[in-house]
Amino acid sequence: MTGRESAREILTLVADTGTFAELPYPHRDSTPDGPLRWPGYDASRARAAERTGESESVVCGTATVEGTRAVLIAFEFGFLGGSLGERTGDRLEAAFTYAREHRLPVVPLVATGGSRMQEGMVALTQLQRVARQSALTREAGLPQIAVLRDPTTGGGWATLGAGADIVLALPGAQIGFAGSRVRPPDADPAAYTAEAQVAAGSADTVVPPGELRRTLGGWLRLLTDGTTVPPEPAPVPEALGTVTGLPASGWDAVRRARAADRPRAVRYLDAYFTYRLAISGDRCGGTDPDGMLCGFGEHRGRTVAYAAQTGAATRPAGYRTATRLIRLADRLGIPVLTLVDTPGAANDAEAERQGAGAAIAELFGAVATARTPLTTLVIGEGGSGGALALAAPGRTWAVPDSYFSVIAPELAAAILKRLPAQVPETAGQLRIRPQDVAELGLIRTRDGRTP
């Protein structure tokens, strides 16, 4: 594959052999040289068609990808820079409509320079058409997985690309709202790359061409599982604690939850899922890879979404990513497993500037309004509202080497103007052990015992 593959080449790369079938395209009568009567526009289209073998800048059809059927939309950059015109809008609308009628996911394989100048505002308003089709498909509970090729700029990035549920990108692809010819002369070109968009939380991951079919097929399989089967609550993972028995005191619970050898989220996820794929980024310019892990995986043949704290203080981008995950899972009818493990929300000045309060509020709201079942396991520290925001009301369990507290014992002692030596006593008074929280009726037990 070249760095700028054609529409047919990218379709060959991702579709199972022999499965792609092109959809019929709407017919539109056109005026000479388009709606603006742009001199030479018809001749430019004719040359583009002769050069590429295509009649428009997109090729739309159905295919299976690793066995999962989907609607594929492949842009042909060689046709007037993959630009969006009125006929492009006709094809995109027809493809999305077909997807909804046949309950199929949509995969835009994007490579575009933006709206077609020779059609002026008529071309620009195609973005509204595309946005509406994407929104209708989202409301229908069907996933959209975009693959960003080189280049993906302008309205194509701002609709089909950035508006997708999952955003994959090819290595080194030029991605950004501003194309290379319209950026400020001193703009850093590194900011307009696939890698930069992943780092900024606007795309989920970079996928090498040789891994694209497998990765895309995995996403399609995971995200279409809930579209036909009613969701059931996610099973509670088995505890992987390094100790047995319940903590003897509140301070013992704190020490056990903070132990360096205590299992963290990755161990639980590896034990629970046979296969999983991660999402990354809050779509607001941030990521929190050290504080929150989110994605979808297979557990006993069913798809389960997960949002897992890692034991570190969770940053605003982490809460926003978890909110994004829960809302997507809710829309697709996929149950959600959350793992609580944080000393609390990040409380430094930068976290405040990034909107910590608003991010936590959004997560509380997403959990409170989710229609799909949520299940929570507290696997370590449950520090205040930064932990509670991820917990499912009425469906929260806790492992023996964990605690759940209104505030960290050290901070509670400081607020109460107690000496450091009184911190263990304060921990006991807070009743933060798993069995204490169970007796308060705030977490669930198995057979009358804390799991």
CSV table of C-alpha atoms in Angstrom, one decimal:
chain,number,residue,atom,x,y,z
A,1,MET,CA,0.0,0.0,0.0
A,2,THR,CA,1.1,3.5,-0.7
A,3,GLY,CA,0.8,6.5,1.7
A,4,ARG,CA,-2.2,7.8,-0.2
A,5,GLU,CA,-4.2,4.8,-1.4
A,6,SER,CA,-7.2,5.0,-3.7
A,7,ALA,CA,-10.7,4.2,-2.7
A,8,ARG,CA,-10.6,0.8,-4.2
A,9,GLU,CA,-7.2,0.0,-2.6
A,10,ILE,CA,-8.5,0.9,0.9
A,11,LEU,CA,-11.6,-1.2,0.3
A,12,THR,CA,-9.5,-4.1,-0.7
A,13,LEU,CA,-7.4,-3.6,2.4
A,14,VAL,CA,-10.3,-3.7,4.9
A,15,ALA,CA,-13.1,-5.8,3.2
A,16,ASP,CA,-13.1,-9.6,3.3
A,17,THR,CA,-12.2,-10.9,-0.2
A,18,GLY,CA,-15.0,-10.8,-2.6
A,19,THR,CA,-17.6,-9.3,-0.3
A,20,PHE,CA,-17.7,-5.7,-1.3
A,21,ALA,CA,-20.9,-4.8,-3.3
A,22,GLU,CA,-21.3,-1.2,-4.4
A,23,LEU,CA,-24.6,0.5,-3.6
A,24,PRO,CA,-26.8,2.1,-6.3
A,25,TYR,CA,-26.3,5.9,-6.5
A,26,PRO,CA,-29.0,8.5,-6.7
A,27,HIS,CA,-29.3,10.3,-10.1
A,28,ARG,CA,-29.2,14.0,-10.1
A,29,ASP,CA,-29.7,16.3,-13.2
A,30,SER,CA,-27.0,18.9,-13.3
A,31,THR,CA,-26.5,22.3,-14.8
A,32,PRO,CA,-23.5,23.0,-17.0
A,33,ASP,CA,-20.4,23.5,-14.8
A,34,GLY,CA,-22.3,23.0,-11.6
A,35,PRO,CA,-24.6,25.2,-9.4
A,36,LEU,CA,-22.2,28.2,-9.7
A,37,ARG,CA,-21.5,27.6,-13.4
A,38,TRP,CA,-17.8,27.6,-12.5
A,39,PRO,CA,-15.9,27.8,-15.7
A,40,GLY,CA,-14.2,24.5,-16.6
A,41,TYR,CA,-15.8,22.6,-13.7
A,42,ASP,CA,-17.3,19.9,-15.9
A,43,ALA,CA,-13.9,19.4,-17.6
A,44,SER,CA,-12.2,19.1,-14.3
A,45,ARG,CA,-14.7,16.4,-13.3
A,46,ALA,CA,-14.2,14.6,-16.5
A,47,ARG,CA,-10.4,14.6,-16.1
A,48,ALA,CA,-10.8,13.3,-12.5
A,49,ALA,CA,-13.1,10.5,-13.7
A,50,GLU,CA,-10.6,9.5,-16.4
A,51,ARG,CA,-7.7,9.6,-14.0
A,52,THR,CA,-9.3,7.6,-11.1
A,53,GLY,CA,-12.0,5.5,-12.9
A,54,GLU,CA,-14.5,6.9,-10.4
A,55,SER,CA,-17.6,9.1,-11.1
A,56,GLU,CA,-17.5,10.9,-7.8
A,57,SER,CA,-15.2,11.4,-4.7
A,58,VAL,CA,-16.8,8.6,-2.7
A,59,VAL,CA,-17.4,4.9,-3.3
A,60,CYS,CA,-20.1,3.4,-1.1
A,61,GLY,CA,-21.1,-0.2,-0.6
A,62,THR,CA,-21.5,-3.1,1.8
A,63,ALA,CA,-19.0,-5.7,2.8
A,64,THR,CA,-18.0,-7.9,5.6
A,65,VAL,CA,-14.9,-7.1,7.7
A,66,GLU,CA,-13.6,-10.1,9.6
A,67,GLY,CA,-17.1,-11.5,9.2
A,68,THR,CA,-19.2,-8.5,10.3
A,69,ARG,CA,-21.3,-6.8,7.6
A,70,ALA,CA,-21.1,-3.1,7.4
A,71,VAL,CA,-21.6,-0.1,5.1
A,72,LEU,CA,-18.3,1.2,3.8
A,73,ILE,CA,-17.8,4.7,2.6
A,74,ALA,CA,-14.4,5.1,0.8
A,75,PHE,CA,-13.2,8.5,-0.3
A,76,GLU,CA,-11.2,8.8,-3.5
A,77,PHE,CA,-8.7,11.6,-2.9
A,78,GLY,CA,-7.7,11.5,-6.6
A,79,PHE,CA,-11.1,12.8,-7.5
A,80,LEU,CA,-10.8,16.6,-6.9
A,81,GLY,CA,-9.0,16.0,-3.6
A,82,GLY,CA,-11.8,13.8,-2.2
A,83,SER,CA,-13.9,17.0,-1.9
A,84,LEU,CA,-17.5,17.0,-0.9
A,85,GLY,CA,-20.0,18.3,-3.5
A,86,GLU,CA,-23.7,18.0,-4.0
A,87,ARG,CA,-23.5,14.6,-5.6
A,88,THR,CA,-21.1,13.4,-2.9
A,89,GLY,CA,-23.8,14.4,-0.4
A,90,ASP,CA,-26.4,12.4,-2.4
A,91,ARG,CA,-24.2,9.3,-2.1
A,92,LEU,CA,-23.5,9.8,1.6
A,93,GLU,CA,-27.1,10.3,2.4
A,94,ALA,CA,-28.1,7.1,0.5
A,95,ALA,CA,-25.4,5.1,2.2
A,96,PHE,CA,-26.4,6.2,5.7
A,97,THR,CA,-30.1,5.6,4.9
A,98,TYR,CA,-29.3,2.0,3.7
A,99,ALA,CA,-27.4,1.4,6.9
A,100,ARG,CA,-30.3,2.4,9.0
A,101,GLU,CA,-32.8,0.4,6.9
A,102,HIS,CA,-30.7,-2.8,7.2
A,103,ARG,CA,-29.3,-2.2,10.8
A,104,LEU,CA,-25.7,-2.0,9.7
A,105,PRO,CA,-22.8,-0.1,11.2
A,106,VAL,CA,-21.2,2.6,9.1
A,107,VAL,CA,-17.4,2.8,8.4
A,108,PRO,CA,-16.2,6.0,6.7
A,109,LEU,CA,-12.7,5.5,5.2
A,110,VAL,CA,-11.9,9.2,5.0
A,111,ALA,CA,-9.4,11.0,2.7
A,112,THR,CA,-10.6,14.5,1.8
A,113,GLY,CA,-9.5,18.1,1.5
A,114,GLY,CA,-12.9,19.4,2.5
A,115,SER,CA,-15.8,21.1,0.7
A,116,ARG,CA,-15.6,21.5,-3.1
A,117,MET,CA,-14.9,25.2,-3.9
A,118,GLN,CA,-16.4,25.0,-7.4
A,119,GLU,CA,-19.8,24.5,-5.8
A,120,GLY,CA,-19.5,27.2,-3.2
A,121,MET,CA,-22.1,27.3,-0.4
A,122,VAL,CA,-24.0,24.4,-2.0
A,123,ALA,CA,-21.0,22.2,-1.3
A,124,LEU,CA,-20.5,23.6,2.2
A,125,THR,CA,-24.1,22.8,3.2
A,126,GLN,CA,-23.5,19.2,2.4
A,127,LEU,CA,-21.8,19.1,5.8
A,128,GLN,CA,-25.2,19.7,7.4
A,129,ARG,CA,-26.6,16.9,5.4
A,130,VAL,CA,-23.9,14.5,6.5
A,131,ALA,CA,-24.2,15.6,10.1
A,132,ARG,CA,-27.9,14.9,10.1
A,133,GLN,CA,-27.4,11.5,8.6
A,134,SER,CA,-24.7,10.7,11.2
A,135,ALA,CA,-27.0,11.9,14.0
A,136,LEU,CA,-30.0,9.8,12.7
A,137,THR,CA,-27.7,6.8,12.6
A,138,ARG,CA,-26.5,7.5,16.1
A,139,GLU,CA,-30.1,7.7,17.3
A,140,ALA,CA,-30.9,4.4,15.6
A,141,GLY,CA,-28.3,2.8,17.9
A,142,LEU,CA,-25.8,1.9,15.1
A,143,PRO,CA,-22.1,2.4,15.6
A,144,GLN,CA,-19.9,4.5,13.3
A,145,ILE,CA,-16.2,3.7,13.1
A,146,ALA,CA,-14.1,6.1,11.1
A,147,VAL,CA,-10.7,5.4,9.5
A,148,LEU,CA,-8.7,8.5,8.9
A,149,ARG,CA,-6.4,8.4,5.9
A,150,ASP,CA,-4.0,10.9,4.4
A,151,PRO,CA,-5.2,13.6,4.3
A,152,THR,CA,-8.4,14.1,6.4
A,153,THR,CA,-9.1,17.8,6.7
A,154,GLY,CA,-11.9,20.4,6.6
A,155,GLY,CA,-15.5,19.4,6.9
A,156,GLY,CA,-14.8,15.8,6.3
A,157,TRP,CA,-12.8,15.6,9.5
A,158,ALA,CA,-15.3,17.8,11.3
A,159,THR,CA,-18.3,15.5,10.4
A,160,LEU,CA,-17.5,11.9,9.3
A,161,GLY,CA,-14.2,11.8,11.1
A,162,ALA,CA,-14.4,13.5,14.4
A,163,GLY,CA,-18.1,12.7,14.7
A,164,ALA,CA,-17.6,8.9,14.7
A,165,ASP,CA,-18.0,6.8,17.8
A,166,ILE,CA,-14.5,5.2,17.3
A,167,VAL,CA,-11.8,7.0,15.4
A,168,LEU,CA,-8.9,5.0,14.0
A,169,ALA,CA,-6.0,6.7,12.0
A,170,LEU,CA,-3.3,5.5,9.7
A,171,PRO,CA,0.3,6.3,10.7
A,172,GLY,CA,1.5,9.7,9.6
A,173,ALA,CA,-1.8,10.8,8.1
A,174,GLN,CA,-2.4,14.5,7.9
A,175,ILE,CA,-5.4,15.2,10.1
A,176,GLY,CA,-6.8,18.6,11.0
A,177,PHE,CA,-9.6,21.0,10.4
A,178,ALA,CA,-7.2,23.3,8.5
A,179,GLY,CA,-5.6,21.9,5.4
A,180,SER,CA,-1.9,22.4,4.6
A,181,ARG,CA,-2.6,25.4,2.3
A,182,VAL,CA,-4.7,27.4,4.7
A,183,ARG,CA,-2.8,27.2,7.9
A,184,PRO,CA,-0.8,30.0,9.5
A,185,PRO,CA,2.7,30.0,8.0
A,186,ASP,CA,4.2,29.4,11.4
A,187,ALA,CA,1.9,26.5,12.3
A,188,ASP,CA,3.7,23.4,13.7
A,189,PRO,CA,3.0,20.7,11.1
A,190,ALA,CA,3.4,18.0,13.8
A,191,ALA,CA,0.1,19.2,15.3
A,192,TYR,CA,-1.8,18.1,12.2
A,193,THR,CA,-0.9,14.4,12.3
A,194,ALA,CA,-2.6,11.2,13.3
A,195,GLU,CA,-0.3,10.8,16.2
A,196,ALA,CA,-1.0,14.4,17.5
A,197,GLN,CA,-4.7,13.8,17.3
A,198,VAL,CA,-4.5,10.7,19.4
A,199,ALA,CA,-2.3,12.5,21.9
A,200,ALA,CA,-4.9,15.3,22.0
A,201,GLY,CA,-7.8,12.9,22.7
A,202,SER,CA,-9.5,13.5,19.3
A,203,ALA,CA,-8.7,10.0,17.9
A,204,ASP,CA,-8.5,6.7,19.6
A,205,THR,CA,-5.4,5.0,18.1
A,206,VAL,CA,-3.1,4.8,15.2
A,207,VAL,CA,-3.4,1.5,13.3
A,208,PRO,CA,-0.7,0.3,10.8
A,209,PRO,CA,-2.3,-0.7,7.4
A,210,GLY,CA,-1.4,-4.3,7.9
A,211,GLU,CA,-3.4,-4.5,11.1
A,212,LEU,CA,-6.4,-2.4,9.9
A,213,ARG,CA,-8.7,-5.2,8.8
A,214,ARG,CA,-8.2,-7.1,12.1
A,215,THR,CA,-8.6,-4.1,14.3
A,216,LEU,CA,-11.6,-2.7,12.4
A,217,GLY,CA,-13.2,-6.2,12.4
A,218,GLY,CA,-12.7,-6.4,16.1
A,219,TRP,CA,-14.4,-3.1,16.7
A,220,LEU,CA,-17.3,-4.0,14.5
A,221,ARG,CA,-17.8,-7.3,16.3
A,222,LEU,CA,-17.7,-5.7,19.7
A,223,LEU,CA,-19.9,-2.8,19.0
A,224,THR,CA,-22.6,-4.7,17.1
A,225,ASP,CA,-23.1,-7.3,19.8
A,226,GLY,CA,-25.6,-5.2,21.8
A,227,THR,CA,-27.7,-4.2,18.7
A,228,THR,CA,-29.6,-7.5,18.6
A,229,VAL,CA,-29.5,-8.9,22.1
A,230,PRO,CA,-31.1,-7.1,25.1
A,231,PRO,CA,-28.3,-6.2,27.6
A,232,GLU,CA,-27.8,-8.0,30.9
A,233,PRO,CA,-25.8,-6.7,33.9
A,234,ALA,CA,-22.1,-7.4,33.6
A,235,PRO,CA,-21.0,-10.2,36.0
A,236,VAL,CA,-18.9,-9.1,38.9
A,237,PRO,CA,-15.3,-10.1,38.4
A,238,GLU,CA,-13.7,-12.4,41.0
A,239,ALA,CA,-11.5,-10.7,43.5
A,240,LEU,CA,-7.8,-11.1,42.8
A,241,GLY,CA,-6.6,-9.9,46.2
A,242,THR,CA,-3.3,-10.8,47.6
A,243,VAL,CA,-4.8,-11.2,51.1
A,244,THR,CA,-7.7,-13.2,52.5
A,245,GLY,CA,-10.2,-12.2,55.0
A,246,LEU,CA,-11.7,-8.8,55.8
A,247,PRO,CA,-9.6,-5.9,57.2
A,248,ALA,CA,-9.6,-5.8,61.0
A,249,SER,CA,-9.7,-2.0,61.2
A,250,GLY,CA,-10.3,1.1,59.1
A,251,TRP,CA,-6.6,1.8,58.9
A,252,ASP,CA,-5.9,-1.8,58.0
A,253,ALA,CA,-8.3,-1.4,55.1
A,254,VAL,CA,-6.5,1.7,54.0
A,255,ARG,CA,-3.1,0.1,54.2
A,256,ARG,CA,-4.3,-3.0,52.2
A,257,ALA,CA,-5.9,-0.8,49.5
A,258,ARG,CA,-2.6,1.1,49.2
A,259,ALA,CA,-0.3,-1.9,49.2
A,260,ALA,CA,2.1,-1.9,46.2
A,261,ASP,CA,1.5,-5.6,45.4
A,262,ARG,CA,-2.3,-5.2,45.4
A,263,PRO,CA,-3.9,-6.1,42.0
A,264,ARG,CA,-4.7,-3.1,39.8
A,265,ALA,CA,-7.1,-2.5,37.0
A,266,VAL,CA,-5.0,-4.1,34.2
A,267,ARG,CA,-4.9,-7.5,36.1
A,268,TYR,CA,-8.6,-7.5,36.6
A,269,LEU,CA,-9.3,-6.6,33.0
A,270,ASP,CA,-6.9,-9.2,31.7
A,271,ALA,CA,-8.5,-11.9,33.9
A,272,TYR,CA,-12.1,-10.8,33.0
A,273,PHE,CA,-11.9,-10.3,29.2
A,274,THR,CA,-10.7,-12.8,26.5
A,275,TYR,CA,-10.4,-9.9,24.1
A,276,ARG,CA,-10.6,-6.1,24.5
A,277,LEU,CA,-10.0,-2.9,22.6
A,278,ALA,CA,-9.4,0.5,24.2
A,279,ILE,CA,-10.8,3.9,23.5
A,280,SER,CA,-8.8,7.0,24.2
A,281,GLY,CA,-9.5,10.6,24.7
A,282,ASP,CA,-12.3,12.9,25.9
A,283,ARG,CA,-12.8,14.6,22.5
A,284,CYS,CA,-12.1,17.9,24.3
A,285,GLY,CA,-8.3,17.9,23.9
A,286,GLY,CA,-7.4,15.6,26.7
A,287,THR,CA,-6.4,12.0,27.7
A,288,ASP,CA,-5.8,10.4,31.0
A,289,PRO,CA,-3.9,7.1,30.3
A,290,ASP,CA,-2.4,7.0,33.8
A,291,GLY,CA,-5.8,7.4,35.6
A,292,MET,CA,-8.6,5.8,33.6
A,293,LEU,CA,-8.7,2.9,31.2
A,294,CYS,CA,-11.8,2.6,29.0
A,295,GLY,CA,-12.9,0.3,26.2
A,296,PHE,CA,-14.9,-2.7,25.1
A,297,GLY,CA,-14.2,-6.4,25.5
A,298,GLU,CA,-15.6,-9.9,25.2
A,299,HIS,CA,-16.6,-11.8,28.4
A,300,ARG,CA,-18.0,-15.3,28.0
A,301,GLY,CA,-19.0,-14.4,24.4
A,302,ARG,CA,-20.7,-11.1,25.2
A,303,THR,CA,-19.5,-7.6,24.7
A,304,VAL,CA,-19.1,-5.6,27.9
A,305,ALA,CA,-17.8,-2.0,28.1
A,306,TYR,CA,-15.4,-1.1,30.9
A,307,ALA,CA,-14.2,2.1,32.6
A,308,ALA,CA,-11.5,1.4,35.1
A,309,GLN,CA,-9.5,3.6,37.5
A,310,THR,CA,-5.9,2.7,37.9
A,311,GLY,CA,-5.1,3.7,41.4
A,312,ALA,CA,-3.9,7.2,40.5
A,313,ALA,CA,-5.8,10.4,41.0
A,314,THR,CA,-8.2,10.7,38.1
A,315,ARG,CA,-7.9,13.8,35.9
A,316,PRO,CA,-10.8,15.6,34.2
A,317,ALA,CA,-10.0,14.0,30.8
A,318,GLY,CA,-10.4,10.6,32.5
A,319,TYR,CA,-13.8,11.4,33.8
A,320,ARG,CA,-14.9,12.8,30.4
A,321,THR,CA,-13.6,9.6,28.6
A,322,ALA,CA,-15.6,7.5,31.0
A,323,THR,CA,-18.6,9.6,30.3
A,324,ARG,CA,-18.1,9.1,26.6
A,325,LEU,CA,-17.8,5.4,27.0
A,326,ILE,CA,-20.9,5.0,29.2
A,327,ARG,CA,-23.0,7.1,26.8
A,328,LEU,CA,-21.8,5.1,23.8
A,329,ALA,CA,-22.5,1.8,25.5
A,330,ASP,CA,-25.9,3.0,26.6
A,331,ARG,CA,-26.8,3.9,23.0
A,332,LEU,CA,-25.6,0.6,21.7
A,333,GLY,CA,-27.2,-1.5,24.4
A,334,ILE,CA,-24.0,-2.8,25.9
A,335,PRO,CA,-23.6,-3.4,29.6
A,336,VAL,CA,-20.9,-1.5,31.5
A,337,LEU,CA,-18.4,-2.7,34.1
A,338,THR,CA,-16.6,0.0,36.2
A,339,LEU,CA,-13.7,-0.6,38.4
A,340,VAL,CA,-13.2,1.9,41.2
A,341,ASP,CA,-9.7,2.6,42.4
A,342,THR,CA,-8.5,6.1,43.1
A,343,PRO,CA,-7.4,8.2,46.1
A,344,GLY,CA,-9.7,10.8,44.6
A,345,ALA,CA,-10.0,13.3,41.8
A,346,ALA,CA,-6.9,15.2,40.8
A,347,ASN,CA,-7.1,18.5,42.7
A,348,ASP,CA,-4.1,20.5,41.4
A,349,ALA,CA,-4.5,23.9,39.7
A,350,GLU,CA,-4.3,22.4,36.2
A,351,ALA,CA,-7.1,20.0,37.0
A,352,GLU,CA,-9.3,23.0,38.0
A,353,ARG,CA,-8.4,24.8,34.8
A,354,GLN,CA,-9.4,21.7,32.9
A,355,GLY,CA,-12.9,21.7,34.5
A,356,ALA,CA,-12.6,19.0,37.1
A,357,GLY,CA,-16.0,19.8,38.7
A,358,ALA,CA,-17.8,19.9,35.4
A,359,ALA,CA,-16.2,16.6,34.2
A,360,ILE,CA,-17.2,14.8,37.4
A,361,ALA,CA,-20.7,16.2,37.2
A,362,GLU,CA,-21.1,14.9,33.6
A,363,LEU,CA,-20.0,11.4,34.8
A,364,PHE,CA,-22.4,11.4,37.7
A,365,GLY,CA,-25.2,12.3,35.2
A,366,ALA,CA,-24.2,9.7,32.7
A,367,VAL,CA,-24.3,7.0,35.3
A,368,ALA,CA,-27.5,8.2,36.8
A,369,THR,CA,-29.3,8.3,33.4
A,370,ALA,CA,-27.9,5.2,31.7
A,371,ARG,CA,-30.5,2.7,30.6
A,372,THR,CA,-28.0,-0.1,30.0
A,373,PRO,CA,-27.0,-2.0,33.2
A,374,LEU,CA,-23.9,-0.8,35.1
A,375,THR,CA,-22.0,-3.0,37.5
A,376,THR,CA,-19.2,-1.7,39.8
A,377,LEU,CA,-16.4,-3.4,41.7
A,378,VAL,CA,-14.3,-1.4,44.2
A,379,ILE,CA,-10.8,-3.0,43.8
A,380,GLY,CA,-8.7,-0.6,45.9
A,381,GLU,CA,-9.1,2.9,47.1
A,382,GLY,CA,-12.5,4.5,46.9
A,383,GLY,CA,-11.6,8.1,47.6
A,384,SER,CA,-14.6,10.5,47.9
A,385,GLY,CA,-16.7,11.8,45.0
A,386,GLY,CA,-13.9,11.1,42.5
A,387,ALA,CA,-14.5,7.4,43.1
A,388,LEU,CA,-18.3,7.6,43.7
A,389,ALA,CA,-18.9,9.2,40.3
A,390,LEU,CA,-17.9,5.9,38.7
A,391,ALA,CA,-20.0,3.7,41.0
A,392,ALA,CA,-23.3,2.2,40.0
A,393,PRO,CA,-26.1,2.9,42.5
A,394,GLY,CA,-27.4,-0.4,43.8
A,395,ARG,CA,-25.0,-2.6,41.9
A,396,THR,CA,-21.6,-2.0,43.6
A,397,TRP,CA,-19.5,-4.6,45.2
A,398,ALA,CA,-16.1,-4.4,46.9
A,399,VAL,CA,-13.1,-6.7,47.3
A,400,PRO,CA,-11.6,-7.4,50.7
A,401,ASP,CA,-8.5,-5.2,50.1
A,402,SER,CA,-10.4,-2.0,49.5
A,403,TYR,CA,-12.1,0.8,51.2
A,404,PHE,CA,-14.7,3.4,50.3
A,405,SER,CA,-14.7,6.8,52.1
A,406,VAL,CA,-16.3,10.2,52.1
A,407,ILE,CA,-12.7,11.5,52.3
A,408,ALA,CA,-9.2,10.2,52.9
A,409,PRO,CA,-8.5,9.6,56.6
A,410,GLU,CA,-5.5,12.0,56.5
A,411,LEU,CA,-7.6,14.8,55.1
A,412,ALA,CA,-10.5,14.1,57.5
A,413,ALA,CA,-8.0,14.4,60.4
A,414,ALA,CA,-6.6,17.6,59.0
A,415,ILE,CA,-10.1,19.2,58.7
A,416,LEU,CA,-10.9,18.1,62.2
A,417,LYS,CA,-7.5,19.6,63.4
A,418,ARG,CA,-6.4,16.2,64.7
A,419,LEU,CA,-2.8,15.1,65.1
A,420,PRO,CA,-1.2,12.8,62.5
A,421,ALA,CA,-1.2,10.1,65.2
A,422,GLN,CA,-5.0,10.2,65.2
A,423,VAL,CA,-5.4,9.3,61.6
A,424,PRO,CA,-5.9,5.5,62.2
A,425,GLU,CA,-8.5,6.3,64.8
A,426,THR,CA,-10.2,8.7,62.3
A,427,ALA,CA,-10.2,5.9,59.7
A,428,GLY,CA,-12.1,3.7,62.1
A,429,GLN,CA,-14.7,6.3,62.9
A,430,LEU,CA,-15.3,6.9,59.2
A,431,ARG,CA,-16.4,3.2,58.8
A,432,ILE,CA,-14.7,2.7,55.5
A,433,ARG,CA,-14.0,-1.0,55.6
A,434,PRO,CA,-15.9,-3.1,52.9
A,435,GLN,CA,-18.0,-4.8,55.7
A,436,ASP,CA,-18.8,-1.4,57.2
A,437,VAL,CA,-20.0,0.0,53.9
A,438,ALA,CA,-22.0,-3.2,53.3
A,439,GLU,CA,-23.7,-2.8,56.8
A,440,LEU,CA,-24.6,0.8,55.8
A,441,GLY,CA,-26.4,-0.7,52.8
A,442,LEU,CA,-24.2,1.0,50.2
A,443,ILE,CA,-22.5,-2.0,48.6
A,444,ARG,CA,-23.9,-5.4,47.9
A,445,THR,CA,-22.8,-8.7,49.4
A,446,ARG,CA,-23.0,-12.4,48.3
A,447,ASP,CA,-24.8,-14.6,50.8
A,448,GLY,CA,-24.8,-11.9,53.4
A,449,ARG,CA,-21.0,-11.4,53.2
A,450,THR,CA,-18.9,-8.8,51.5
A,451,PRO,CA,-17.4,-10.4,48.3
